[in-house]
Structures are given as structure tokens and as C-alpha cells.
PDB file of N, CA and C in Angstrom:
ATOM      1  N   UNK A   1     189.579  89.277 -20.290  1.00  0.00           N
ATOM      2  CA  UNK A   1     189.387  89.869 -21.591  1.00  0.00           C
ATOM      3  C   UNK A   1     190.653  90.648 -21.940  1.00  0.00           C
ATOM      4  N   UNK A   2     191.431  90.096 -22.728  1.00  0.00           N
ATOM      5  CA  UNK A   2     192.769  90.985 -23.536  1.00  0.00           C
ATOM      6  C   UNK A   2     192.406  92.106 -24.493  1.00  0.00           C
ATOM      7  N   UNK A   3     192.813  93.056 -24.630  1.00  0.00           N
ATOM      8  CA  UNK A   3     192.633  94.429 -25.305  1.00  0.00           C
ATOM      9  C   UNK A   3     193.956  94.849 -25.524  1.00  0.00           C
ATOM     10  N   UNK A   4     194.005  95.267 -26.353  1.00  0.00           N
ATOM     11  CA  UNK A   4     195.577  96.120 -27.302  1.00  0.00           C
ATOM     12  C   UNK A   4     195.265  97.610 -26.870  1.00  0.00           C
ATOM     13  N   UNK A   5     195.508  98.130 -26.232  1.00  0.00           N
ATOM     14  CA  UNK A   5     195.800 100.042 -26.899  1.00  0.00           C
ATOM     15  C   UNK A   5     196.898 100.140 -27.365  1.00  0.00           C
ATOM     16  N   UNK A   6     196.691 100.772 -28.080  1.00  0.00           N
ATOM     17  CA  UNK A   6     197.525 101.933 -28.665  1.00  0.00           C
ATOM     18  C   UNK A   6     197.318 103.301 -28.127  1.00  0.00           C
ATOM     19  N   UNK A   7     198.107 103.995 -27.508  1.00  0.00           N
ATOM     20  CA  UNK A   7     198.462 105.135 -27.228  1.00  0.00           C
ATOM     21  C   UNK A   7     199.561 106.095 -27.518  1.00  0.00           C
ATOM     22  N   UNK A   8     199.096 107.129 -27.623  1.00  0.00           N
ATOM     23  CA  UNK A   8     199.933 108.258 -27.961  1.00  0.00           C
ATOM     24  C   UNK A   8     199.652 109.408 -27.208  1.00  0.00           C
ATOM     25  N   UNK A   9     200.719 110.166 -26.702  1.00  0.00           N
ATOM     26  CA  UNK A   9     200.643 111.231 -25.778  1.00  0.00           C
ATOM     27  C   UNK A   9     201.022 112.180 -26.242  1.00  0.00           C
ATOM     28  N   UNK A  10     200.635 113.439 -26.099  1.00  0.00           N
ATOM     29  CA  UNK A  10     200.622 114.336 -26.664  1.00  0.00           C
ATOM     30  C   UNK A  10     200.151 115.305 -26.100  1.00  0.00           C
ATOM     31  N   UNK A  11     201.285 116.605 -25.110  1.00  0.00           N
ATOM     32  CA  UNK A  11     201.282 117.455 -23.949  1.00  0.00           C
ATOM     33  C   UNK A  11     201.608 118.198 -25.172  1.00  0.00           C
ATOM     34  N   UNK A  12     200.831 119.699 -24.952  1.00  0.00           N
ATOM     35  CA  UNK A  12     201.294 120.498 -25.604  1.00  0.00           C
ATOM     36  C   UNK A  12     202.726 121.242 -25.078  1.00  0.00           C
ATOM     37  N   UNK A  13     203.179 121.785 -26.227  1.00  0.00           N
ATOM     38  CA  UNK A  13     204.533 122.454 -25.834  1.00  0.00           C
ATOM     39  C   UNK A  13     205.077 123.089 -25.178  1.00  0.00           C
ATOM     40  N   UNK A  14     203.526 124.044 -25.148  1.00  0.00           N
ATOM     41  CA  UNK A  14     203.691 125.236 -23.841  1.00  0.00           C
ATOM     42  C   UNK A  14     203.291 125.005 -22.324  1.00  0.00           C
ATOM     43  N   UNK A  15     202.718 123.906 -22.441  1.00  0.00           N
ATOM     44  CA  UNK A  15     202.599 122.849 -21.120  1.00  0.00           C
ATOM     45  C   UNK A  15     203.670 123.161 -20.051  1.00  0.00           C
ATOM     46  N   UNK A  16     203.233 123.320 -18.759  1.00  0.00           N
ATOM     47  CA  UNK A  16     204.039 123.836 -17.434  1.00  0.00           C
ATOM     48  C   UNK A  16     204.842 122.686 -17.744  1.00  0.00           C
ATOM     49  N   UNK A  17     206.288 122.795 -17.757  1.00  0.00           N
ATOM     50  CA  UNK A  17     207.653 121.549 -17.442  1.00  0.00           C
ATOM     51  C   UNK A  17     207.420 120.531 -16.208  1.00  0.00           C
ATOM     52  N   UNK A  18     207.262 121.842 -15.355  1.00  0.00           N
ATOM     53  CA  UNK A  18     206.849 121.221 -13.909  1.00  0.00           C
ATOM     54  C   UNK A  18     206.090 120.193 -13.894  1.00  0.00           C
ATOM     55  N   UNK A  19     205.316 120.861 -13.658  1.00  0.00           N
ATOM     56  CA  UNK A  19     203.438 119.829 -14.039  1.00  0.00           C
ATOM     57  C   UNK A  19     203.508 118.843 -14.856  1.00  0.00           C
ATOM     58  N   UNK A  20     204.060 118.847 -16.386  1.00  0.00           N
ATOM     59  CA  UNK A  20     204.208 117.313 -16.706  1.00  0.00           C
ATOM     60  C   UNK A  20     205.085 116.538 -16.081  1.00  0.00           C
ATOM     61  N   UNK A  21     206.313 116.469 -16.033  1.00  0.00           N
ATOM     62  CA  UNK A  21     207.333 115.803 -15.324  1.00  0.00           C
ATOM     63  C   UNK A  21     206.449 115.308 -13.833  1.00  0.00           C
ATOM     64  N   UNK A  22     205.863 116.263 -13.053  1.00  0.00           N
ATOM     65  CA  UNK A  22     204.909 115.449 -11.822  1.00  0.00           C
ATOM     66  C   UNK A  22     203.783 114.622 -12.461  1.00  0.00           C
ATOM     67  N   UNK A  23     203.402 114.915 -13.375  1.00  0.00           N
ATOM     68  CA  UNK A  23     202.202 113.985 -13.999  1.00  0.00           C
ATOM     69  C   UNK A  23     203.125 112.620 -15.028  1.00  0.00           C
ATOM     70  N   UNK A  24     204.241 112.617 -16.030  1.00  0.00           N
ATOM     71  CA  UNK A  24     204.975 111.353 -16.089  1.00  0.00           C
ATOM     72  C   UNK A  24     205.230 110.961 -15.152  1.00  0.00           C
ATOM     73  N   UNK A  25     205.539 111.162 -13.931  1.00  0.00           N
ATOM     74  CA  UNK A  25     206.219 109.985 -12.660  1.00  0.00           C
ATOM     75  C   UNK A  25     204.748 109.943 -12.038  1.00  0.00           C
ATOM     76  N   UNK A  26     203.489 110.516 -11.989  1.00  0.00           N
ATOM     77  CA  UNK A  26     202.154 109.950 -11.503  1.00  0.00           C
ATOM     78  C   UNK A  26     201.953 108.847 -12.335  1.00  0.00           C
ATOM     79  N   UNK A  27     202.254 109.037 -13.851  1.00  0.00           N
ATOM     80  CA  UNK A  27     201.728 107.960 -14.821  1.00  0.00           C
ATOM     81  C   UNK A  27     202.574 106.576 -14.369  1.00  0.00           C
ATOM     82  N   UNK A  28     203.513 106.572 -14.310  1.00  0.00           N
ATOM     83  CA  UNK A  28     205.038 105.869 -14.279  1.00  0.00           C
ATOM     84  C   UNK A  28     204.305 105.111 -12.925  1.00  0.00           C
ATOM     85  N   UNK A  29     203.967 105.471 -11.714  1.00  0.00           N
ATOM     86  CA  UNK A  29     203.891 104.560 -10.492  1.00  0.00           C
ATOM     87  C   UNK A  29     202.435 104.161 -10.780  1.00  0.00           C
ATOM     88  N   UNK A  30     201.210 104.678 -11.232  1.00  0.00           N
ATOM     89  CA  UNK A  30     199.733 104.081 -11.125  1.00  0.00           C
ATOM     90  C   UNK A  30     200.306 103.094 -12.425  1.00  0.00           C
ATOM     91  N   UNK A  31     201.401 103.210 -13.849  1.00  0.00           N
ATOM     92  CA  UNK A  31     200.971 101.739 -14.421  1.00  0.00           C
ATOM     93  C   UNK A  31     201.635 100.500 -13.742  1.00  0.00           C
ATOM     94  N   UNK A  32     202.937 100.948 -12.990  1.00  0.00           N
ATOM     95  CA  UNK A  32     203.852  99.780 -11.815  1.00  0.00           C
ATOM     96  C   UNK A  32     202.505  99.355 -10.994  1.00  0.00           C
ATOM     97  N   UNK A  33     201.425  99.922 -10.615  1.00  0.00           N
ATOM     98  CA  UNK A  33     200.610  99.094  -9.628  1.00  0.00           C
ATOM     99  C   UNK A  33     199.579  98.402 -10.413  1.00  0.00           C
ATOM    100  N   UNK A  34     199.321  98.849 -11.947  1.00  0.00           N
ATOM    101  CA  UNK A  34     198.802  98.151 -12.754  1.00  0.00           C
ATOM    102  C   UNK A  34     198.773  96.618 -13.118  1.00  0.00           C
ATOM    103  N   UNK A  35     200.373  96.885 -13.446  1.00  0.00           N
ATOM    104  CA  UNK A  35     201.048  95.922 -13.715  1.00  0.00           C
ATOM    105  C   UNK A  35     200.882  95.107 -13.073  1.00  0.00           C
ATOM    106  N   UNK A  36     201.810  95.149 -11.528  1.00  0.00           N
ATOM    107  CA  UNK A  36     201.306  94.004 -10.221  1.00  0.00           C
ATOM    108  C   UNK A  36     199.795  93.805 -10.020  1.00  0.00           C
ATOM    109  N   UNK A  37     199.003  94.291 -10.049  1.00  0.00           N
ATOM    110  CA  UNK A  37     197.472  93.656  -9.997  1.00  0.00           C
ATOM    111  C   UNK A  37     197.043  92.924 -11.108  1.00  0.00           C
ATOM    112  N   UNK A  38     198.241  93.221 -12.459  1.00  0.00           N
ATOM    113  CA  UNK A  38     197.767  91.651 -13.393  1.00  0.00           C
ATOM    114  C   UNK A  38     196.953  92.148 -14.563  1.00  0.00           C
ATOM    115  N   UNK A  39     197.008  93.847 -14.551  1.00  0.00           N
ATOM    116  CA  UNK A  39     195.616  94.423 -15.221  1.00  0.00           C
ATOM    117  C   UNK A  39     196.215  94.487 -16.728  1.00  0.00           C
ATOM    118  N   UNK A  40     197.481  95.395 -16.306  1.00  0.00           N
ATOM    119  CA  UNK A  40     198.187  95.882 -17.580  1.00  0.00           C
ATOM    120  C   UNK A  40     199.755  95.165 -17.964  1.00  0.00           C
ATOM    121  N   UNK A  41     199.392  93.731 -18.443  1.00  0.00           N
ATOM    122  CA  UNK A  41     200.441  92.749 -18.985  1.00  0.00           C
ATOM    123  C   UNK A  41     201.380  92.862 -19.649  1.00  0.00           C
ATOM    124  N   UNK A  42     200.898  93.701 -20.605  1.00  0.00           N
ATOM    125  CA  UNK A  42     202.634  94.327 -21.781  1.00  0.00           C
ATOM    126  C   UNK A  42     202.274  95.476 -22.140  1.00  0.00           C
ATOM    127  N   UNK A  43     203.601  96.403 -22.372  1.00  0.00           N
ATOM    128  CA  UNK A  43     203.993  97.330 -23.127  1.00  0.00           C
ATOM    129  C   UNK A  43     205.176  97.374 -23.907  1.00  0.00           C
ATOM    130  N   UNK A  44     205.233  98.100 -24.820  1.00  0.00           N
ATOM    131  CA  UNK A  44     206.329  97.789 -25.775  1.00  0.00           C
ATOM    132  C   UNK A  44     206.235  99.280 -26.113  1.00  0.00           C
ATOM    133  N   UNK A  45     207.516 100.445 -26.223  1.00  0.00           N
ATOM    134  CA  UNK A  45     207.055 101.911 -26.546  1.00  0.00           C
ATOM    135  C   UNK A  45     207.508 101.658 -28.518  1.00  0.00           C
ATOM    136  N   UNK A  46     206.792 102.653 -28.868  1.00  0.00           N
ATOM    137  CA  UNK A  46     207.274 102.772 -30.382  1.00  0.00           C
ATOM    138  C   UNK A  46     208.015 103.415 -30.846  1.00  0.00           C
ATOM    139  N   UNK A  47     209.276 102.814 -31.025  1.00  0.00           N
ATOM    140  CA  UNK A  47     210.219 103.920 -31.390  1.00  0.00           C
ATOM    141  C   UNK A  47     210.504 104.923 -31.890  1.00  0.00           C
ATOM    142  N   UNK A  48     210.861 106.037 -31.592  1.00  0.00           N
ATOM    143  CA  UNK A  48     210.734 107.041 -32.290  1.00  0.00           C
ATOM    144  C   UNK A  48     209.596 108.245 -32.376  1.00  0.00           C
ATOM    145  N   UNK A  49     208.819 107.754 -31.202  1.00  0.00           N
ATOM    146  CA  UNK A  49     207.328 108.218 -30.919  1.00  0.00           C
ATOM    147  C   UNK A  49     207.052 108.385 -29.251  1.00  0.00           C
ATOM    148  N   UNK A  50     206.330 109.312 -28.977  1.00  0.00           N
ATOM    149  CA  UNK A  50     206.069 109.039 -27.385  1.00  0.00           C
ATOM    150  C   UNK A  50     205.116 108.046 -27.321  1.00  0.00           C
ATOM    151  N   UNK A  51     204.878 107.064 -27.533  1.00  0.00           N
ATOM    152  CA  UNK A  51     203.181 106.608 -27.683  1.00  0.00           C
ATOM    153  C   UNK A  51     204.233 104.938 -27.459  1.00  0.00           C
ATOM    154  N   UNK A  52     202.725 104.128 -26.956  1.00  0.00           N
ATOM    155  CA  UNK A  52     203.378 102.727 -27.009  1.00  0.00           C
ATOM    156  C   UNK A  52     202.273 101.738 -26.978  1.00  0.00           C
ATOM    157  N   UNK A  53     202.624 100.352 -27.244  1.00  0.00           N
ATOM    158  CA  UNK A  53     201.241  99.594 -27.038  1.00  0.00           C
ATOM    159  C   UNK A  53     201.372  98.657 -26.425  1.00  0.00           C
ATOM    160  N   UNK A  54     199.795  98.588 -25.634  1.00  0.00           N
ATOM    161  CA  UNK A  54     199.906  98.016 -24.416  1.00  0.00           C
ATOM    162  C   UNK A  54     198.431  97.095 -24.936  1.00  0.00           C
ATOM    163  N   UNK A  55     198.858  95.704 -23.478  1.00  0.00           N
ATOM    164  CA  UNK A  55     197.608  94.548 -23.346  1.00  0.00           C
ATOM    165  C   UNK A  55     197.113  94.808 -21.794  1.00  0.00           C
ATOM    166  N   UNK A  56     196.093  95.214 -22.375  1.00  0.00           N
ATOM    167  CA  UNK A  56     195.534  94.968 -20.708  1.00  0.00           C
ATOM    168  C   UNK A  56     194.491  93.609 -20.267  1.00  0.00           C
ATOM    169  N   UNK A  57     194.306  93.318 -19.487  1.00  0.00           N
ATOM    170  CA  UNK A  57     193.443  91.490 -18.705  1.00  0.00           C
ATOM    171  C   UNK A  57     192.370  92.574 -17.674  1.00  0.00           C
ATOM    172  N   UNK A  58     191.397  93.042 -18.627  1.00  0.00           N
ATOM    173  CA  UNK A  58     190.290  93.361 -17.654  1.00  0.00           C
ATOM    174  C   UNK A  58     189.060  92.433 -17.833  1.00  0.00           C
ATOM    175  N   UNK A  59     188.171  92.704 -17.114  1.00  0.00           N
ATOM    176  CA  UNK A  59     186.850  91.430 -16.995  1.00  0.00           C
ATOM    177  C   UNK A  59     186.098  91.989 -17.472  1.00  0.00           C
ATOM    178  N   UNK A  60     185.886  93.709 -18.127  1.00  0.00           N
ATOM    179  CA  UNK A  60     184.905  94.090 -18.904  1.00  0.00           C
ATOM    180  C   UNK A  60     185.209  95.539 -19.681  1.00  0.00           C
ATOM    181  N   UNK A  61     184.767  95.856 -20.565  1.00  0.00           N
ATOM    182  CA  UNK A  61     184.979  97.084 -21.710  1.00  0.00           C
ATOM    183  C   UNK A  61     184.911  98.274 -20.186  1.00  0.00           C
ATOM    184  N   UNK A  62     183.319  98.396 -19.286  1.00  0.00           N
ATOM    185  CA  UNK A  62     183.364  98.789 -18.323  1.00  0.00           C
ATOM    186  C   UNK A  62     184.913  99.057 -17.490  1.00  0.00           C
ATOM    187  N   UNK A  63     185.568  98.098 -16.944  1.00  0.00           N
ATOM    188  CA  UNK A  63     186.569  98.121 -16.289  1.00  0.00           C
ATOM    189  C   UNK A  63     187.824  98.689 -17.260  1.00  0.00           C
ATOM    190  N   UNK A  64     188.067  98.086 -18.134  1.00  0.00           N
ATOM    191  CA  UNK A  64     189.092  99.025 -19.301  1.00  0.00           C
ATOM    192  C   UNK A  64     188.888 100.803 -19.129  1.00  0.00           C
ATOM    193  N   UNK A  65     187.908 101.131 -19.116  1.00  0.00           N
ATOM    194  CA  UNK A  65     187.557 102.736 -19.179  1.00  0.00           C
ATOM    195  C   UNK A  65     188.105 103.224 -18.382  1.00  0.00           C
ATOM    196  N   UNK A  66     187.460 102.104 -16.922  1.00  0.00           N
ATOM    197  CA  UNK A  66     187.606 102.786 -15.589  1.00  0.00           C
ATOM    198  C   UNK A  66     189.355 103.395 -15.614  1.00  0.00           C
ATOM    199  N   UNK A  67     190.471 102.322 -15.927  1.00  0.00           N
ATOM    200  CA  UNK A  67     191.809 101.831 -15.413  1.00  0.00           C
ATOM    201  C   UNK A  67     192.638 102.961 -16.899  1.00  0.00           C
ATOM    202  N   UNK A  68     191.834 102.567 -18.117  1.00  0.00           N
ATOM    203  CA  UNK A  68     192.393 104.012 -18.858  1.00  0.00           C
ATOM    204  C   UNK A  68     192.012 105.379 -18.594  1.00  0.00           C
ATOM    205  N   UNK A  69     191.164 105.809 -18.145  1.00  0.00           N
ATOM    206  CA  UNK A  69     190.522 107.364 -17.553  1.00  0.00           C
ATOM    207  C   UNK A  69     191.218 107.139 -16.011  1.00  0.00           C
ATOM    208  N   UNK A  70     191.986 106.588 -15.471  1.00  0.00           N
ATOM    209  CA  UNK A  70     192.683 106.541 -14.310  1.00  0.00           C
ATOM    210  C   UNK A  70     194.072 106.677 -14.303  1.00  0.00           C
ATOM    211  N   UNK A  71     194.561 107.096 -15.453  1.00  0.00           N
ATOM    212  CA  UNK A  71     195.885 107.208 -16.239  1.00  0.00           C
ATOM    213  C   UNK A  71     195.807 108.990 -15.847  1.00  0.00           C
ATOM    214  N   UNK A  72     197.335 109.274 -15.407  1.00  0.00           N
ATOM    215  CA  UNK A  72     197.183 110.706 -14.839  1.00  0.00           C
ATOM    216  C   UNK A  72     197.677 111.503 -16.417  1.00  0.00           C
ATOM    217  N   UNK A  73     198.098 110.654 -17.648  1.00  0.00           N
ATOM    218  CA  UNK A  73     198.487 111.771 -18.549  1.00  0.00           C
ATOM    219  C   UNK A  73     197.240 111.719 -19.753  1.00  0.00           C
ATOM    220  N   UNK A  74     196.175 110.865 -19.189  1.00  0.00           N
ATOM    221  CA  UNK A  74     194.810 110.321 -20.060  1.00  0.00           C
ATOM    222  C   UNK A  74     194.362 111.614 -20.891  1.00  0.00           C
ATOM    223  N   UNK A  75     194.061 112.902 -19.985  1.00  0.00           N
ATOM    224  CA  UNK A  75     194.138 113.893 -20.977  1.00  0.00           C
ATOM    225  C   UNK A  75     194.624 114.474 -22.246  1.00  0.00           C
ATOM    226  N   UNK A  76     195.956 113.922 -22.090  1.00  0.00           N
ATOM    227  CA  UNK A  76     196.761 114.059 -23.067  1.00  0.00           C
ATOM    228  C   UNK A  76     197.089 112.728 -24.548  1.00  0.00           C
ATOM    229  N   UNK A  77     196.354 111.759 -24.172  1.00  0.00           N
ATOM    230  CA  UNK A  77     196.431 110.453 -25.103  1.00  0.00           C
ATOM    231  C   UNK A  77     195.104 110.894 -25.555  1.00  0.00           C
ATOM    232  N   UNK A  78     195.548 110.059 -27.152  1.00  0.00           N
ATOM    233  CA  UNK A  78     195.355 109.677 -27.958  1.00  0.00           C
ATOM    234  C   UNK A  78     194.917 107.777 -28.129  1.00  0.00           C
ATOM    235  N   UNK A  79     194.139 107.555 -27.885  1.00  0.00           N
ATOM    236  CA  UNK A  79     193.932 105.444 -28.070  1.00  0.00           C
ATOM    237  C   UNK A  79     193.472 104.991 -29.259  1.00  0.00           C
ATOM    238  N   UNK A  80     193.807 104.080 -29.278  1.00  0.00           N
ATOM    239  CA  UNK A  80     192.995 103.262 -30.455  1.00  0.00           C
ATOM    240  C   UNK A  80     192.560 101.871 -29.368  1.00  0.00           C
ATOM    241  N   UNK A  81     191.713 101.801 -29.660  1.00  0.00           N
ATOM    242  CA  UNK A  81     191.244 100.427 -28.132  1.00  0.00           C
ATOM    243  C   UNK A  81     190.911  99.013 -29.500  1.00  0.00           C
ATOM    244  N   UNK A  82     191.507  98.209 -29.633  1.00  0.00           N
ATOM    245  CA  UNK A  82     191.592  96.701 -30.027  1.00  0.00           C
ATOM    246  C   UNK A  82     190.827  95.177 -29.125  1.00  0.00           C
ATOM    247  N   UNK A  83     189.817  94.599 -29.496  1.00  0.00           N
ATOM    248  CA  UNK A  83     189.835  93.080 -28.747  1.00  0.00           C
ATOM    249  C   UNK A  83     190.079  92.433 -29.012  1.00  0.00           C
ATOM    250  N   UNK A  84     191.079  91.775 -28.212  1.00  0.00           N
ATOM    251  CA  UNK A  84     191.684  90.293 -28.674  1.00  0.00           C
ATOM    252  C   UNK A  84     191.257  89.363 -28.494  1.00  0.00           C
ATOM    253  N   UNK A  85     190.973  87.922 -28.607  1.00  0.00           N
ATOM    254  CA  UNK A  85     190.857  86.626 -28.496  1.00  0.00           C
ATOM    255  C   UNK A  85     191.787  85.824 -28.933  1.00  0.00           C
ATOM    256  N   UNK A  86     191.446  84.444 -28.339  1.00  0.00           N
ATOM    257  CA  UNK A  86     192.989  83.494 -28.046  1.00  0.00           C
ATOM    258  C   UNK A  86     192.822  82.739 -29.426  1.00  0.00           C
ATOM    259  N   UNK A  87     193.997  82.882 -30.460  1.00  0.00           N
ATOM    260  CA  UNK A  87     194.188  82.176 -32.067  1.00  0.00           C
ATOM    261  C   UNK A  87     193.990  80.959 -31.290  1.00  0.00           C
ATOM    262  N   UNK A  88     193.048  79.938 -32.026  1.00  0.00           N
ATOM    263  CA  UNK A  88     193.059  78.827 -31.917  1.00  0.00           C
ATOM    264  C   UNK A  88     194.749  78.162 -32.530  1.00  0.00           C
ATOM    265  N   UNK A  89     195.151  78.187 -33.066  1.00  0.00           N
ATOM    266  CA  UNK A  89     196.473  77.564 -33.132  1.00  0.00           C
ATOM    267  C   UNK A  89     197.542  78.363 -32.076  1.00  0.00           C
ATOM    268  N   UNK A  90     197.564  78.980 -31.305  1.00  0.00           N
ATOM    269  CA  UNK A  90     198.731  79.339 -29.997  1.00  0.00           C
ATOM    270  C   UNK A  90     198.591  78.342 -29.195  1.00  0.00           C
ATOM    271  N   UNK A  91     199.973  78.019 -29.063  1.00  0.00           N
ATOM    272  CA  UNK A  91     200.599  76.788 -28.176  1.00  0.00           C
ATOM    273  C   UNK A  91     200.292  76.915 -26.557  1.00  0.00           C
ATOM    274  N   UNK A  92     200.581  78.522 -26.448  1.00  0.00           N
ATOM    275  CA  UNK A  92     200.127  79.254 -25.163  1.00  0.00           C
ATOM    276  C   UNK A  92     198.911  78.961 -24.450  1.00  0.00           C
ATOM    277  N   UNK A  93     198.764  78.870 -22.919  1.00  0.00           N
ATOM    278  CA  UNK A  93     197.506  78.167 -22.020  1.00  0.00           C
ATOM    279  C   UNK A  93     197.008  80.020 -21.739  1.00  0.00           C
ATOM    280  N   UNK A  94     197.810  80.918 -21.639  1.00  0.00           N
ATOM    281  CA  UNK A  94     197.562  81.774 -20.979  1.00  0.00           C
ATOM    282  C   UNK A  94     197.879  83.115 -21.398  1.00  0.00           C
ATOM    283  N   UNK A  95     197.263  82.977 -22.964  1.00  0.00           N
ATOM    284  CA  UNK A  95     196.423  84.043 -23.659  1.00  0.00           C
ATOM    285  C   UNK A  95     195.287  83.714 -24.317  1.00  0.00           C
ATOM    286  N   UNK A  96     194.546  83.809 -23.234  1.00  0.00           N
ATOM    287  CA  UNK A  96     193.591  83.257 -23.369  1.00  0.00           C
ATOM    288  C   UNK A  96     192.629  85.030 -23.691  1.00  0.00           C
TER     289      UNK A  96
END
């Protein structure tokens, strides 16, 4: 099942330096293991914005929750959650 987020992050200002910077490089290695398990397929950031959008390949709305509430800066986003299905005219086998 393909899904779009959209995310946007949004640490407040007065936010410990420390503490985020350890929580971006928590975010930074749990989506690298994302990625390799096949879950979270693309991102693209939006320029000009902290926020970016991403496809994730989960097997249920269930499992999406789990893998976005497992995001260490999740507190701080903002989503818009999208479902995709495969355009009958894409040439592509594997967006499905």
C-alpha cells in the first residue's frame, strides 16, 4: 500500500539546541533503516521549508501509524497522510 506524507517539522525556537540536533541524527538513522527495509521509498525535501514528502510501502493504515509515531522528531510534525493507487496508464510494474 503506497501513501504520500507530507510533513513538516516544526521544533520550537526555544527548544534545547542540544536535544534537537540528538533527536535530527535519531530521525536521520531510524529513516536510513526505513529505507533499507523497503518501508519508506522516496523523499524529496521542499525547498525552502523544513518539511518534505515522502512514499511509504506499508501493508496497512495500522502499520503506517506504527513507522510514523516511530519517527523521533514525530512530536514535532505536522502530516498530511495521502493514498495512492497504481494510474492505470503507468508503464511502471512496481508502483503498484
Amino acid at each position: 500500500m503506497l501513501t504520500m506524507v507530507e510533513m513538516n517539522v516544526r521544533i520550537p525556537l526555544d527548544f534545547d539546541k542540544e536535544e534537537a540536533e540528538r533527536l535530527k541524527a535519531s530521525e536521520k538513522e531510524r529513516f536510513q533503516e526505513l529505507q533499507r527495509a523497503g518501508k519508506w521509498r522516496h523523499i524529496w525535501r521542499v525547498a525552502g521549508h523544513y518539511a518534505n514528502v515522502s512514499i511509504f510501502d506499508v501493508v496497512s493504515n495500522a502499520e503506517l501509524h506504527d513507522v510514523l509515531t516511530s519517527l523521533p522528531l514525530y512530536p514535532f510534525m505536522e502530516m498530511k497522510v495521502t493514498p495512492l493507487c497504481r494510474h492505470p496508464s503507468s508503464i511502471h510494474n512496481d508502483d503498484r
